[in-house]
Structure formats: C-alpha cells, structure tokens
XYZ file of C-alpha atoms in Angstrom:
354
model
C 113.109 53.139 86.696
C 114.182 56.506 85.345
C 116.473 58.894 87.184
C 113.620 61.403 87.498
C 111.389 58.872 89.266
C 114.244 57.869 91.542
C 114.836 61.520 92.429
C 111.146 61.970 93.244
C 111.123 58.830 95.399
C 114.246 59.976 97.202
C 112.718 63.375 97.858
C 109.505 61.783 99.127
C 111.395 59.500 101.500
C 113.446 62.402 102.818
C 110.256 64.401 103.424
C 108.695 61.407 105.220
C 111.765 61.024 107.420
C 111.566 64.683 108.367
C 107.908 64.242 109.357
C 108.093 60.984 111.350
C 111.791 60.135 111.541
C 112.002 60.784 115.287
C 109.414 60.613 118.105
C 109.445 64.409 118.383
C 108.881 64.914 114.638
C 106.101 62.316 114.681
C 104.406 64.090 117.592
C 104.692 67.478 115.905
C 103.302 66.044 112.647
C 100.372 64.462 114.482
C 99.672 67.736 116.312
C 99.752 69.705 113.048
C 97.380 67.232 111.386
C 95.060 67.438 114.367
C 94.964 71.244 114.208
C 94.225 71.085 110.482
C 91.414 68.614 111.108
C 89.886 71.014 113.628
C 90.369 74.209 111.615
C 89.700 73.198 108.008
C 86.031 72.031 108.226
C 84.661 75.272 109.757
C 86.892 77.340 107.478
C 85.618 75.432 104.445
C 82.007 75.969 105.520
C 82.580 79.705 106.045
C 84.603 80.327 102.891
C 82.838 78.023 100.402
C 79.798 76.021 101.453
C 77.812 78.744 103.285
C 79.296 81.701 101.382
C 77.285 84.275 99.449
C 78.853 84.761 96.041
C 76.618 87.393 94.472
C 73.776 89.747 95.246
C 73.112 93.021 97.078
C 74.255 93.774 100.637
C 70.937 92.525 102.017
C 71.740 89.022 100.740
C 74.693 88.858 103.129
C 72.922 90.093 106.243
C 72.525 87.182 108.619
C 74.387 84.763 106.307
C 76.435 82.093 108.078
C 79.263 82.187 105.547
C 81.507 84.701 103.894
C 80.100 87.490 101.731
C 82.190 87.286 98.586
C 79.563 89.442 96.916
C 81.290 92.331 98.703
C 84.552 91.514 96.913
C 82.739 91.293 93.572
C 81.091 94.676 94.138
C 84.268 96.407 95.355
C 86.850 94.650 93.188
C 87.490 97.621 90.903
C 87.996 99.976 93.846
C 90.262 97.498 95.662
C 92.442 97.006 92.589
C 92.718 100.597 91.283
C 91.484 102.784 94.152
C 90.324 106.308 93.337
C 91.524 106.118 89.742
C 88.807 107.501 87.391
C 86.506 104.630 86.327
C 86.534 105.740 82.689
C 90.331 105.391 82.608
C 90.596 102.257 84.758
C 91.925 100.349 81.754
C 95.079 102.435 81.958
C 95.726 101.345 85.547
C 95.104 97.711 84.609
C 97.439 98.045 81.620
C 100.122 99.600 83.842
C 99.868 96.702 86.312
C 100.041 94.208 83.442
C 103.084 95.963 81.995
C 104.940 95.817 85.300
C 103.989 92.176 85.755
C 105.204 91.418 82.236
C 108.552 93.069 82.942
C 108.956 90.968 86.078
C 108.217 87.769 84.145
C 110.552 88.857 81.348
C 113.336 89.324 83.865
C 112.776 85.969 85.551
C 114.882 83.773 83.248
C 118.679 84.126 83.424
C 118.976 83.695 79.653
C 117.351 87.105 79.232
C 119.759 88.907 81.546
C 121.300 91.044 78.831
C 122.056 94.779 78.596
C 118.866 95.318 76.576
C 116.851 94.284 79.646
C 117.922 97.474 81.423
C 116.544 99.472 78.512
C 113.331 97.448 78.637
C 112.905 98.285 82.323
C 113.584 101.979 81.727
C 111.077 102.076 78.863
C 108.565 99.999 80.833
C 108.690 102.232 83.908
C 108.375 105.313 81.700
C 105.360 103.775 79.934
C 103.815 102.886 83.309
C 104.148 106.462 84.519
C 102.695 107.690 81.228
C 99.694 105.352 81.492
C 98.989 106.298 85.092
C 99.738 110.006 84.850
C 98.465 110.730 81.361
C 99.698 113.352 78.938
C 100.815 112.748 75.379
C 97.287 112.053 74.177
C 95.920 110.668 77.458
C 93.883 112.672 79.930
C 96.066 113.669 82.918
C 95.337 111.956 86.240
C 96.799 113.410 89.446
C 99.099 111.108 91.404
C 96.868 111.457 94.473
C 94.288 109.381 92.584
C 96.690 106.531 91.886
C 96.171 103.504 94.072
C 95.561 99.808 94.483
C 97.592 97.066 92.873
C 99.248 99.219 90.148
C 100.644 101.568 92.767
C 101.881 98.693 94.940
C 103.635 97.118 91.961
C 105.065 100.484 90.873
C 106.510 101.225 94.323
C 107.932 97.712 94.593
C 109.399 97.474 91.088
C 110.599 101.071 90.984
C 112.183 100.882 94.430
C 113.987 97.603 93.758
C 115.102 98.463 90.216
C 116.477 101.830 91.302
C 117.753 100.525 94.636
C 119.698 97.558 93.261
C 122.471 99.476 91.424
C 122.609 101.981 94.264
C 122.913 99.140 96.766
C 125.687 97.459 94.767
C 127.526 100.800 94.570
C 127.193 101.264 98.341
C 128.462 97.734 98.952
C 131.516 98.308 96.753
C 132.148 101.678 98.378
C 131.992 100.136 101.839
C 134.597 97.546 100.799
C 136.836 100.198 99.246
C 140.348 100.715 100.541
C 139.831 104.481 100.373
C 138.639 105.962 103.603
C 136.253 108.628 102.302
C 133.911 106.458 100.182
C 134.039 103.703 102.803
C 133.055 106.134 105.562
C 130.270 107.753 103.527
C 128.813 104.393 102.515
C 128.952 103.141 106.093
C 127.151 106.229 107.392
C 124.404 105.957 104.764
C 123.870 102.228 105.212
C 123.880 102.181 109.004
C 121.695 105.288 109.277
C 119.023 103.947 106.937
C 119.134 100.440 108.405
C 118.838 101.919 111.894
C 115.525 103.600 111.083
C 112.132 101.955 110.499
C 110.695 102.459 107.026
C 107.766 104.345 108.495
C 110.169 106.982 109.873
C 111.818 107.363 106.468
C 108.394 107.823 104.884
C 107.465 110.477 107.431
C 110.732 112.315 106.790
C 110.186 112.163 103.031
C 106.583 113.308 103.349
C 106.754 115.908 106.148
C 110.344 116.990 106.799
C 111.833 117.054 103.298
C 109.313 119.672 101.950
C 110.387 122.027 104.755
C 113.971 121.861 103.490
C 113.089 123.003 99.968
C 113.273 126.669 98.899
C 110.009 128.551 98.686
C 107.960 127.915 95.562
C 109.516 124.499 94.915
C 107.518 121.357 95.624
C 108.051 117.665 94.924
C 105.184 115.253 94.420
C 104.364 113.251 97.557
C 104.416 109.956 95.702
C 107.853 110.739 94.252
C 109.174 111.559 97.724
C 107.798 108.301 99.093
C 109.342 106.366 96.204
C 112.731 108.001 96.800
C 112.607 107.111 100.485
C 111.694 103.503 99.722
C 114.458 103.293 97.119
C 117.032 104.436 99.664
C 115.654 101.944 102.189
C 115.907 99.067 99.704
C 119.400 100.122 98.632
C 120.727 100.004 102.201
C 119.549 96.434 102.751
C 120.664 95.298 99.306
C 124.088 96.811 99.983
C 124.590 94.697 103.108
C 123.425 91.518 101.365
C 125.796 92.118 98.452
C 128.696 93.093 100.718
C 128.327 89.902 102.750
C 128.202 87.826 99.561
C 131.301 89.542 98.134
C 133.222 88.785 101.294
C 132.316 85.094 100.884
C 134.036 84.915 97.484
C 137.418 83.206 98.016
C 140.284 85.662 97.861
C 142.173 83.298 95.586
C 139.687 84.003 92.770
C 140.735 87.651 92.583
C 144.410 86.810 93.040
C 144.320 84.298 90.200
C 142.638 86.821 87.900
C 145.212 89.484 88.785
C 148.035 87.056 88.099
C 146.632 86.602 84.577
C 147.034 90.311 83.933
C 143.481 91.551 84.410
C 143.048 95.042 85.773
C 141.447 95.315 89.256
C 138.276 96.826 87.756
C 137.853 93.899 85.362
C 138.574 91.439 88.166
C 135.748 92.979 90.168
C 133.272 93.097 87.268
C 134.073 89.740 85.631
C 135.182 87.511 88.507
C 134.206 88.710 91.983
C 130.872 90.471 91.445
C 129.151 87.697 89.393
C 130.040 85.086 92.017
C 128.980 87.359 94.864
C 125.617 88.139 93.294
C 124.919 84.412 92.888
C 125.606 83.892 96.581
C 123.378 86.843 97.455
C 120.285 85.463 95.680
C 118.557 84.071 98.819
C 119.073 87.335 100.691
C 117.982 89.446 97.720
C 114.788 87.417 97.280
C 114.012 87.825 100.977
C 114.574 91.573 100.702
C 112.305 91.780 97.636
C 109.491 89.882 99.394
C 109.763 92.048 102.493
C 109.877 95.184 100.362
C 106.681 94.173 98.545
C 104.973 93.707 101.900
C 106.389 96.955 103.317
C 104.750 99.029 100.588
C 101.598 98.854 102.717
C 103.261 101.343 105.097
C 102.724 104.179 102.601
C 99.178 104.301 103.990
C 100.521 106.381 106.890
C 101.258 109.282 104.516
C 97.905 109.056 102.730
C 98.895 106.951 99.712
C 96.283 104.387 98.673
C 98.195 101.190 98.047
C 96.475 97.808 97.735
C 96.001 97.326 101.477
C 94.745 100.878 101.994
C 92.194 100.652 99.168
C 90.957 97.400 100.717
C 90.543 99.087 104.090
C 88.756 102.028 102.470
C 86.376 99.651 100.671
C 85.120 98.361 104.027
C 84.048 101.885 105.008
C 81.255 102.004 102.418
C 78.009 102.517 104.360
C 76.218 99.931 102.211
C 78.818 97.251 102.876
C 79.774 97.785 106.504
C 80.971 94.830 108.519
C 82.739 92.719 105.887
C 86.300 93.198 107.096
C 87.034 89.465 107.227
C 86.286 88.999 103.553
C 88.229 92.110 102.538
C 91.402 91.248 104.426
C 91.167 87.562 103.491
C 91.130 88.562 99.830
C 94.075 90.938 100.059
C 95.983 88.426 102.225
C 95.498 85.836 99.467
C 96.915 88.284 96.909
C 99.982 88.990 99.052
C 100.453 85.285 99.788
C 100.301 84.241 96.124
C 102.833 86.883 95.073
C 105.226 86.211 97.961
C 105.004 82.416 97.656
C 105.684 82.628 93.925
C 108.690 84.869 94.574
C 110.006 82.487 97.228
C 109.766 79.433 94.960
C 111.336 81.398 92.117
C 114.278 82.246 94.372
C 114.799 78.552 95.145
C 114.606 77.659 91.445
C 117.037 80.416 90.496
C 119.492 79.408 93.212
C 119.480 75.808 91.976
C 119.839 76.858 88.346
C 122.809 79.139 88.982
C 124.513 76.669 91.287
C 125.625 73.553 89.362
C 126.362 71.579 92.542
C 122.849 72.102 93.921
C 121.331 71.357 90.514
C 123.066 67.964 90.459
C-alpha cells in the first residue's frame, strides 16, 4: 500500500474518531445527520425539483419552487449594476483581470518583485476599463457596481493596505518613541471604530475638510477608508507574528555581521509573515465580506445590486432567490480562500507538510 493511500486512510480514521470517538461526539453527529435529513429534502424540492428555470414573471407566480428565471433575467444587472449595457464587456473584463491577478499571486513560486509591477499595471488597467478614456468612452464612477466593484474594493484595499500594515507593525515595534506612538494611535483608533463609521467619515466628513472648489470622488474616498481599515488589522496580525519569531534568530544573524535592517528584511520578517498567514487569510475573507457595507454611502457593490434587482416592479417578491444566489457567490469565494490559506500554510511550513 502506497504512502499516499496510508495517509488518506489515516486521515479518514481520524475524521471518524472525531465524529463518533466519544458518546458526546456520536450524539452530536447523529443530531447533525438528523437535521440534514429534515432540511435537505424540502430544500432540494424548492431549489431544484419544483424550481422554475426560465420564462416570464408570470411563470413564477404561484410556483411551489424557486424562481431561478429571475436570476437569469437580472444576472447582468446583479453582476455589473448600472454600468452601461453597451460597455458591459469592459466591466466583465475588469473582473476577469482582477481574478487573474489573484490566481497569478496564489503560488509562492511567483512571489517575485515583478509581481508588484503586475499588480500595479493590473489595477491601472482595471481603472482604465471601468472609467474609460484613452480610446474608451468615459463612464462615471457612480455607475460602477456589482462584482467588478466588489473585487476592485477588496483587491485594491488589501494590496494597498498590506505594505501600509507592515509599515505600521514595524513602527509599533520600533525602539523610537515617536513612530511607535504614532503607529499605536493610528492602529488603535481605526480598530476601535466600525468600518461603517469610517465609511461615513470618508463620505460625509472628509469633504467638509477640503478647501472650496476641491472635491474627491466618493468611490476613491471609500477605497481610502477601507485601505486604512485593512492596514490597521494587518498591522496587528503582522506585529503578533513578528513577536513570535524567536529572539535568537535575530541575535544569530547580528553575530554573523548582518546590519539590523538586513536582519529584519531577510530573517525576521519572512518568518513572521509565514506565521501570520492564517490571520491574514481571515482578514482578507472578512474584508471581502465587509465590502457590502459601502451600500450605506450609495455605492452599488454586489450585494446592493442584488437588493436593487428585487425592486423591479415586474419581479417583485423574489428576495429568497436573489439572496440565495449572492450568498452562494460569497460562500464559493470565501471557502476557496479558506482552503487556499490552509494549503499555503502547509506548503510554507515543512513540519506541517510532512
């Protein structure tokens, strides 16, 4: 029997022991199976067997199952919002570009300096596709929405917030009082406020602080607020991971003649970032979900376009289908990110990989 099959058998036995290894676990497993047996049949009938998959709104009136015809009719609006239909391909291309950058960044072998340039060029191309100019018809940012906007806010906020968060973490661990105090004030202030408050400040308070005649796009203000929010949480995750690196690592590197800056960049920071992977993945998943809060300042993200789709007078009453669809989208993305974090943690940790 090969080592791979033995590993699979060992994992299966461990999972079985967790399910029925003790009387309490066996009871909980039986209760969970019983709930599934009660919930799955009616859910299957509603979602699949009795569902209406196509047709006009009248075909769904009085139907016993879900009206997925509503999703088919409103899919373009849910995915791209108020973006002009004739230019919808640009929004789809922007979403595909951001998704491609995420996939390109997934494998550690591609973590090279050129990847930073690829992200900078990719974000610039995304803004060009969505906003127009340079040969494309301009589209106002108030018309951006749906999945491309959600991905843009998530990717832009995390990409810009990560180096800022690392800088804040290093500043908070500094021996100098001024940078340590400033970093502490920024981190604790932002972490002490809900994201919705930061969005309100960026949308309503910040414009009042600008000189007359100067205005900043609402979407840019929201993105800056979300970037600062992400940076504060990333900073604490990185700081905690850096503190977990054994002090002897830095002392050994110093004894070999390395300068303190090189010790930080080549010895301490790489080990700390590896330890911070679980926390960083959790922050990224939460940040992706938190983008739905931009609805409070009138930005049409994926969740807000879904809600707006249910207000169509011809398709009133299909909220269950709309929110089930968008929940499935969020679940698929977040579950994939969670499993990727586990894979990356195992790959970068030789002991766990063995």
